[in-house]
Coordinates of C-alpha atoms in Angstrom, one line a residue:
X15 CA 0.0 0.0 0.0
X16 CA 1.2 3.4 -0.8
X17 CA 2.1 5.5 2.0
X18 CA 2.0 9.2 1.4
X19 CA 3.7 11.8 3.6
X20 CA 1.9 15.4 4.3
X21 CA 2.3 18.2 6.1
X22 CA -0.4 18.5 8.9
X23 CA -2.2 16.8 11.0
X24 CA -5.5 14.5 10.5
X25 CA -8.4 16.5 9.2
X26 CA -5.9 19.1 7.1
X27 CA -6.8 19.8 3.8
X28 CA -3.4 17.9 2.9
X29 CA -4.4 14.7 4.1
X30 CA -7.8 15.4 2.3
X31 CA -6.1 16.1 -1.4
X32 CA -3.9 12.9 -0.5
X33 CA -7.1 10.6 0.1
X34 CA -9.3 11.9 -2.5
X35 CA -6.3 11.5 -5.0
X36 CA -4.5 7.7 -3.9
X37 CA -8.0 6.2 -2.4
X38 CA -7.0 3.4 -0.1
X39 CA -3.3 5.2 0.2
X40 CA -2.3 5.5 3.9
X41 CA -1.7 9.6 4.3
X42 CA 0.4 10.7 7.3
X43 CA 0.9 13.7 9.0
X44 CA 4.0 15.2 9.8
X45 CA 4.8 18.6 11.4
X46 CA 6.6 20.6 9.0
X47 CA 7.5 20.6 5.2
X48 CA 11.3 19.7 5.6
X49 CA 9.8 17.0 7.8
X50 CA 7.3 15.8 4.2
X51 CA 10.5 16.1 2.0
X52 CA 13.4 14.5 4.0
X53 CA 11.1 11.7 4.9
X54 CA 10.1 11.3 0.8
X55 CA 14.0 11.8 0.0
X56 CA 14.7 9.0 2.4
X57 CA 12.2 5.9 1.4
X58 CA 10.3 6.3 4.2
X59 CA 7.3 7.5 2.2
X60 CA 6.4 6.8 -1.3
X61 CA 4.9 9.7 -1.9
X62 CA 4.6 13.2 -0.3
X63 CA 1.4 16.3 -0.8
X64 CA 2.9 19.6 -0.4
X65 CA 0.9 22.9 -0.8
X66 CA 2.4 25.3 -3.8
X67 CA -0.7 28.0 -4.1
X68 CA -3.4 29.4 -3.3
X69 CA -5.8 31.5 -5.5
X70 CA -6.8 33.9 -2.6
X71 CA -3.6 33.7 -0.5
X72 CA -0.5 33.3 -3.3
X73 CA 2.6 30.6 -3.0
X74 CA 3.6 29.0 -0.6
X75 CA 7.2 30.0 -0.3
X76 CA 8.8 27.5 1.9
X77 CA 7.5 24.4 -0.3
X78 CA 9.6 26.4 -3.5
X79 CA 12.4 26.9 -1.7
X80 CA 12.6 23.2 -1.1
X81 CA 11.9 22.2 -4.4
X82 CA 15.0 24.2 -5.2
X83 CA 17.2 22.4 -2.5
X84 CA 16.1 18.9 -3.0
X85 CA 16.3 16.3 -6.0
X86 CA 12.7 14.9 -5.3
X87 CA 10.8 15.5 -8.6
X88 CA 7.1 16.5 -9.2
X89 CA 4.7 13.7 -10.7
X90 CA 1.3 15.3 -10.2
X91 CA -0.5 18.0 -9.0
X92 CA -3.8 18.5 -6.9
X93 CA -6.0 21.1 -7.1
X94 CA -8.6 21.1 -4.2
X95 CA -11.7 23.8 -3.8
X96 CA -10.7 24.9 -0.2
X97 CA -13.9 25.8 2.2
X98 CA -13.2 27.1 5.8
X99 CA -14.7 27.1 8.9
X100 CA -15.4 28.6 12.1
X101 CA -14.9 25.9 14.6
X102 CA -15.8 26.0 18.6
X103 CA -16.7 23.9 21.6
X104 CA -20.0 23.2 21.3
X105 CA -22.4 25.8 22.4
X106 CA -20.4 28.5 21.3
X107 CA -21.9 31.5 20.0
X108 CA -20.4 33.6 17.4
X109 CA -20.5 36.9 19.9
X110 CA -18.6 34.7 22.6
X111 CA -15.4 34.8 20.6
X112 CA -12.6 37.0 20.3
X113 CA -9.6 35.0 19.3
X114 CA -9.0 32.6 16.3
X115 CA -5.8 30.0 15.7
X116 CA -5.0 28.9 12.3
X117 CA -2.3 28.5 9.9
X118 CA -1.5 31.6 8.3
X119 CA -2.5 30.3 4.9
X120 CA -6.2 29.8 6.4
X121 CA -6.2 33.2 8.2
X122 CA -4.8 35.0 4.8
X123 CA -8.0 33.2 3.4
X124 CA -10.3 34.2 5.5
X125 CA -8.8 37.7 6.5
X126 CA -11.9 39.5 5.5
X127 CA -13.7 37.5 8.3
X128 CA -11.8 38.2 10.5
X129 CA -11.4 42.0 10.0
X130 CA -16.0 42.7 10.0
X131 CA -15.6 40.4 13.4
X132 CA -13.1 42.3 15.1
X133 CA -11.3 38.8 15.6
X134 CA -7.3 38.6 16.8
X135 CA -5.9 36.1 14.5
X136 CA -3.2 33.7 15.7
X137 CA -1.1 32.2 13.9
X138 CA -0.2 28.4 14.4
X139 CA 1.3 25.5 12.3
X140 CA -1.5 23.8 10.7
X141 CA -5.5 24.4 10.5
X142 CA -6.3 20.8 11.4
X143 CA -3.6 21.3 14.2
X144 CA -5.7 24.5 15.6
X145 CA -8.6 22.7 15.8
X146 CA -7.6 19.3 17.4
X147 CA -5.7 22.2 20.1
X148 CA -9.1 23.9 20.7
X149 CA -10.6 20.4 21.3
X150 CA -7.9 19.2 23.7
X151 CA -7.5 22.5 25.1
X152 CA -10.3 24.6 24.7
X153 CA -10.2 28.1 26.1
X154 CA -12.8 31.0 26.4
X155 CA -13.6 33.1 23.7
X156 CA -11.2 30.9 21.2
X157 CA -11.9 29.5 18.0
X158 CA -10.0 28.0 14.7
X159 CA -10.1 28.2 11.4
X160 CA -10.1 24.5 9.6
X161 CA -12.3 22.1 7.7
X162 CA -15.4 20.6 7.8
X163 CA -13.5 17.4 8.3
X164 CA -11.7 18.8 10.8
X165 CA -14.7 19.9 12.9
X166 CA -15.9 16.2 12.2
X167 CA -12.6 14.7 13.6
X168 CA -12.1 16.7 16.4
X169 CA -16.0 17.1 17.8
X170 CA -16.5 20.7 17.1
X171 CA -19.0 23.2 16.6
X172 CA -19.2 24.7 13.3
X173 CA -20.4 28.0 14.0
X174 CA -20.1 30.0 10.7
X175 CA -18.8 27.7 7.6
X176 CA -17.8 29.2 3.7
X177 CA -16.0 32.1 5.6
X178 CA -13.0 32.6 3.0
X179 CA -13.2 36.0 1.0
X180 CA -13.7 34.4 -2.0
X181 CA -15.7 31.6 -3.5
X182 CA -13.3 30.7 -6.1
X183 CA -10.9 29.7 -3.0
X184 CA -8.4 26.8 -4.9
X185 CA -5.4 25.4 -3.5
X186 CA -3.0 23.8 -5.6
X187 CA -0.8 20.8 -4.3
X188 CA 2.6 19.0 -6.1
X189 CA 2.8 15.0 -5.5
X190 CA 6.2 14.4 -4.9
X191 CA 8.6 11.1 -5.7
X192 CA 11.8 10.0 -5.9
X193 CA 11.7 8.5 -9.2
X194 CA 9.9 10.3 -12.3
X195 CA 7.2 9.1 -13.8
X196 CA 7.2 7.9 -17.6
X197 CA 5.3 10.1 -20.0
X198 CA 1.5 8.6 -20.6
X199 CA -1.0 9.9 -22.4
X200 CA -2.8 13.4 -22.0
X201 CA -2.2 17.0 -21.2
X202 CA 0.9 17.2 -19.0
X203 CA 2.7 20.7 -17.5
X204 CA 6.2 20.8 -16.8
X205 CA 7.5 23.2 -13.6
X206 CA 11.0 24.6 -13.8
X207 CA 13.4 27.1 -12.2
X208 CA 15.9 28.9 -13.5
X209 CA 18.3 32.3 -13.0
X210 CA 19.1 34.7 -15.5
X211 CA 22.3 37.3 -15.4
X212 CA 21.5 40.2 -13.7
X213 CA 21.6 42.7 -17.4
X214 CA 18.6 44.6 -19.0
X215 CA 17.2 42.2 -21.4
X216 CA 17.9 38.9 -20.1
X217 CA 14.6 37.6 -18.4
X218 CA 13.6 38.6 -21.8
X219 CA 15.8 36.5 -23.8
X220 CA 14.9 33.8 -21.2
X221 CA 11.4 33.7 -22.2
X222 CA 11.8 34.0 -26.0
X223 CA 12.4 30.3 -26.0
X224 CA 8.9 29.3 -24.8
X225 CA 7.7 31.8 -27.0
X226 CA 9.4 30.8 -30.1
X227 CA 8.0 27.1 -29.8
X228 CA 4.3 28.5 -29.3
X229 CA 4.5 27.1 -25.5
X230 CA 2.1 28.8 -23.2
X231 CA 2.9 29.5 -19.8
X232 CA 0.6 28.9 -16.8
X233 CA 3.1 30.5 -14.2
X234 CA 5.8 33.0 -13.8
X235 CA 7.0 34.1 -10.1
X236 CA 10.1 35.3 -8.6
X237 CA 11.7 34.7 -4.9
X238 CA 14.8 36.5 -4.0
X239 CA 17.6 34.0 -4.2
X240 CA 19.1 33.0 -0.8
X241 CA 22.6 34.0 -1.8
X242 CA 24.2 36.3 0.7
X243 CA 26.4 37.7 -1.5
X244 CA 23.7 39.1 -3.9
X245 CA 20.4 40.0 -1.8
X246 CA 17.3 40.3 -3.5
X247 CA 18.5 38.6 -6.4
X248 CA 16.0 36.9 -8.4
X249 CA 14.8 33.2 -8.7
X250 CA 12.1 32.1 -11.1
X251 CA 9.5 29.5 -10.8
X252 CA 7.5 29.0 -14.2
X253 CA 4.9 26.0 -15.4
X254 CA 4.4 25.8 -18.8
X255 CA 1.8 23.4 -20.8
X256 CA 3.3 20.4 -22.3
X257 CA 6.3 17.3 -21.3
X258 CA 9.8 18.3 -21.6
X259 CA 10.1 15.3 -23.4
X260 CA 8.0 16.6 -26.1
X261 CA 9.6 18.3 -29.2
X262 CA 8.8 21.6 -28.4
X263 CA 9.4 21.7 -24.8
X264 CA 12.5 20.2 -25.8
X265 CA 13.3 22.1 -27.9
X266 CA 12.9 25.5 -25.5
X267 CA 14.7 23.9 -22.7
X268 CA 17.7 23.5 -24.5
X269 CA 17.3 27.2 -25.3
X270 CA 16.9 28.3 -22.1
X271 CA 19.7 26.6 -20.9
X272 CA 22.1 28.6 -22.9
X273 CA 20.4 31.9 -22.4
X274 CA 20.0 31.5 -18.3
X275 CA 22.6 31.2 -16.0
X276 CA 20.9 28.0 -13.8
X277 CA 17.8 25.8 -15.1
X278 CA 16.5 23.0 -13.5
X279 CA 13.3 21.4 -14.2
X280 CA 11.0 20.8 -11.4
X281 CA 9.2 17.6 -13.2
X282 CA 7.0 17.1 -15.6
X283 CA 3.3 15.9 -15.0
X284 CA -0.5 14.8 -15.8
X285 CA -1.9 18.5 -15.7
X286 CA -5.6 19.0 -14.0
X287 CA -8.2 19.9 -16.6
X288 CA -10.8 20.8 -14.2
X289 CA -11.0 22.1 -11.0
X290 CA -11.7 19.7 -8.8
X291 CA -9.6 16.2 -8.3
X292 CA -7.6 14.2 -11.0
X293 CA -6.5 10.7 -10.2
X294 CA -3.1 10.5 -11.4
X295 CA -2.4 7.1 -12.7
X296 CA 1.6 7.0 -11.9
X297 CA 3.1 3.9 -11.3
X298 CA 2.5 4.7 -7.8
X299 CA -1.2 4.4 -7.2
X300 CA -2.0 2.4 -4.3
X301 CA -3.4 -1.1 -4.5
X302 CA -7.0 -1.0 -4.1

């Protein structure tokens, strides 16, 4: 059976895309995202479900920088409709609370709620996490930010439920292996990152090479590079629609290997055509 490796604990939205992706997988919590990756890089996991981005909230930039440090490569992606709640003990009304706990991702999400209730947000390190705290420890005038699922798991009160800002609330997740996946049939994406030199033109000249081979991109974002000698320097993080075995993608990737200073490609992958789940069918879907 295929175990999969997530950041969280039971009832995070994590474990959900893991589940609802692998049926009859095993999905386990762990407390941080080194934690997901080193235990991936290691065999102790097949499989690890890692946040990349939210529509409402942005990246995640800790699951990036990562993916830049590590050799793990990216087989599939997720992309879940993410719903919060408002979770309390039970008998809770919504005038009896003052504070909320949940991982900044969910308060980011729901920041609008919080601001027309006058709420102080607390940041903690997972939304399933808050809620299973408010269960075990449940203090006055707290509540947490988490799933439906979550509520359910932990025996709370939902007392106000769709309370992100926006209705088109997606979050997108990377599967992560050790081994790539061979190229199958269907629409795939391909996730890289590369550096360009630091002269007028050359993010430019970078790009060209997509363009030139009529590849669309899905995704362009920078981080500042964690070099101490050059601060702020950019990093870039681009998807773009097609295999890098393909002729085209190829074909650009070649290119943009002699125009940038640093590529390396993130992993290719069955791309989601609708919101919602897509099983991936990788050589590593659990026995069911």
């Amino acid at each position: 059976m295929t175990r999969i490796a997530f950041q969280g604990t039971e009832g995070a939205f994590s474990e959900e895309a893991s589940l609802k992706t692998f049926p009859g997988a095993t999905a386990v919590g762990l407390p941080t995202f080194h934690g997901v990756f080193s235990a991936v890089s290691n065999g102790e996991f097949d499989l690890g479900v890692v946040p990349v981005e939210n529509t409402t909230a942005g990246i995640i930039n800790q699951t990036y920088d990562l993916l830049l440090e590590t050799d793990l490569h990216v087989v599939g992606e997720i992309v879940l409709k993410v719903e919060h709640c408002l979770l309390a003990p039970a008998g809770t009304r919504m005038e009896d609370i003052r504070r909320v706990i949940s991982h900044p991702q969910g308060l980011a999400q729901c920041d609008g709620f919080i601001a027309r209730y006058k709420l102080e947000a607390e940041p903690v390190y997972d939304t399933a996490g808050a809620a299973r705290e408010l269960a075990e420890h449940p203090r006055p005038g707290l509540a947490a930010i988490a799933s439906r699922r979550a509520a359910e798991r932990y025996g709370l009160q939902i007392v106000a439920d769709s309370i992100q800002d926006f209705s088109g609330n997606y979050t997108r997740f990377f599967v992560l292996s050790r081994e790539d996946e061979p190229r199958r049939e269907g629409p795939y994406k391909t996730s890289v990152v590369f550096t360009t030199r630091h002269r007028p033109g050359e993010l430019l000249a970078a790009l060209q090479a997509f363009a030139d081979q009529g590849i669309n991109l899905t995704k362009l974002e920078s981080r500042p590079r964690r070099d101490p000698d050059r601060p702020f320097s950019p990093i870039f993080y681009a998807d773009f629609e097609g295999h890098a075995e393909d002729a085209g993608p190829s074909q650009a990737l070649l290119v943009l290997l002699r125009r940038a200073s640093f590529v390396k490609v993130l992993g290719s992958y069955p791309a989601v055509t609708s919101w919602g789940f897509v099983r991936q069918k990788t050589s590593a879907t659990p026995e069911v």
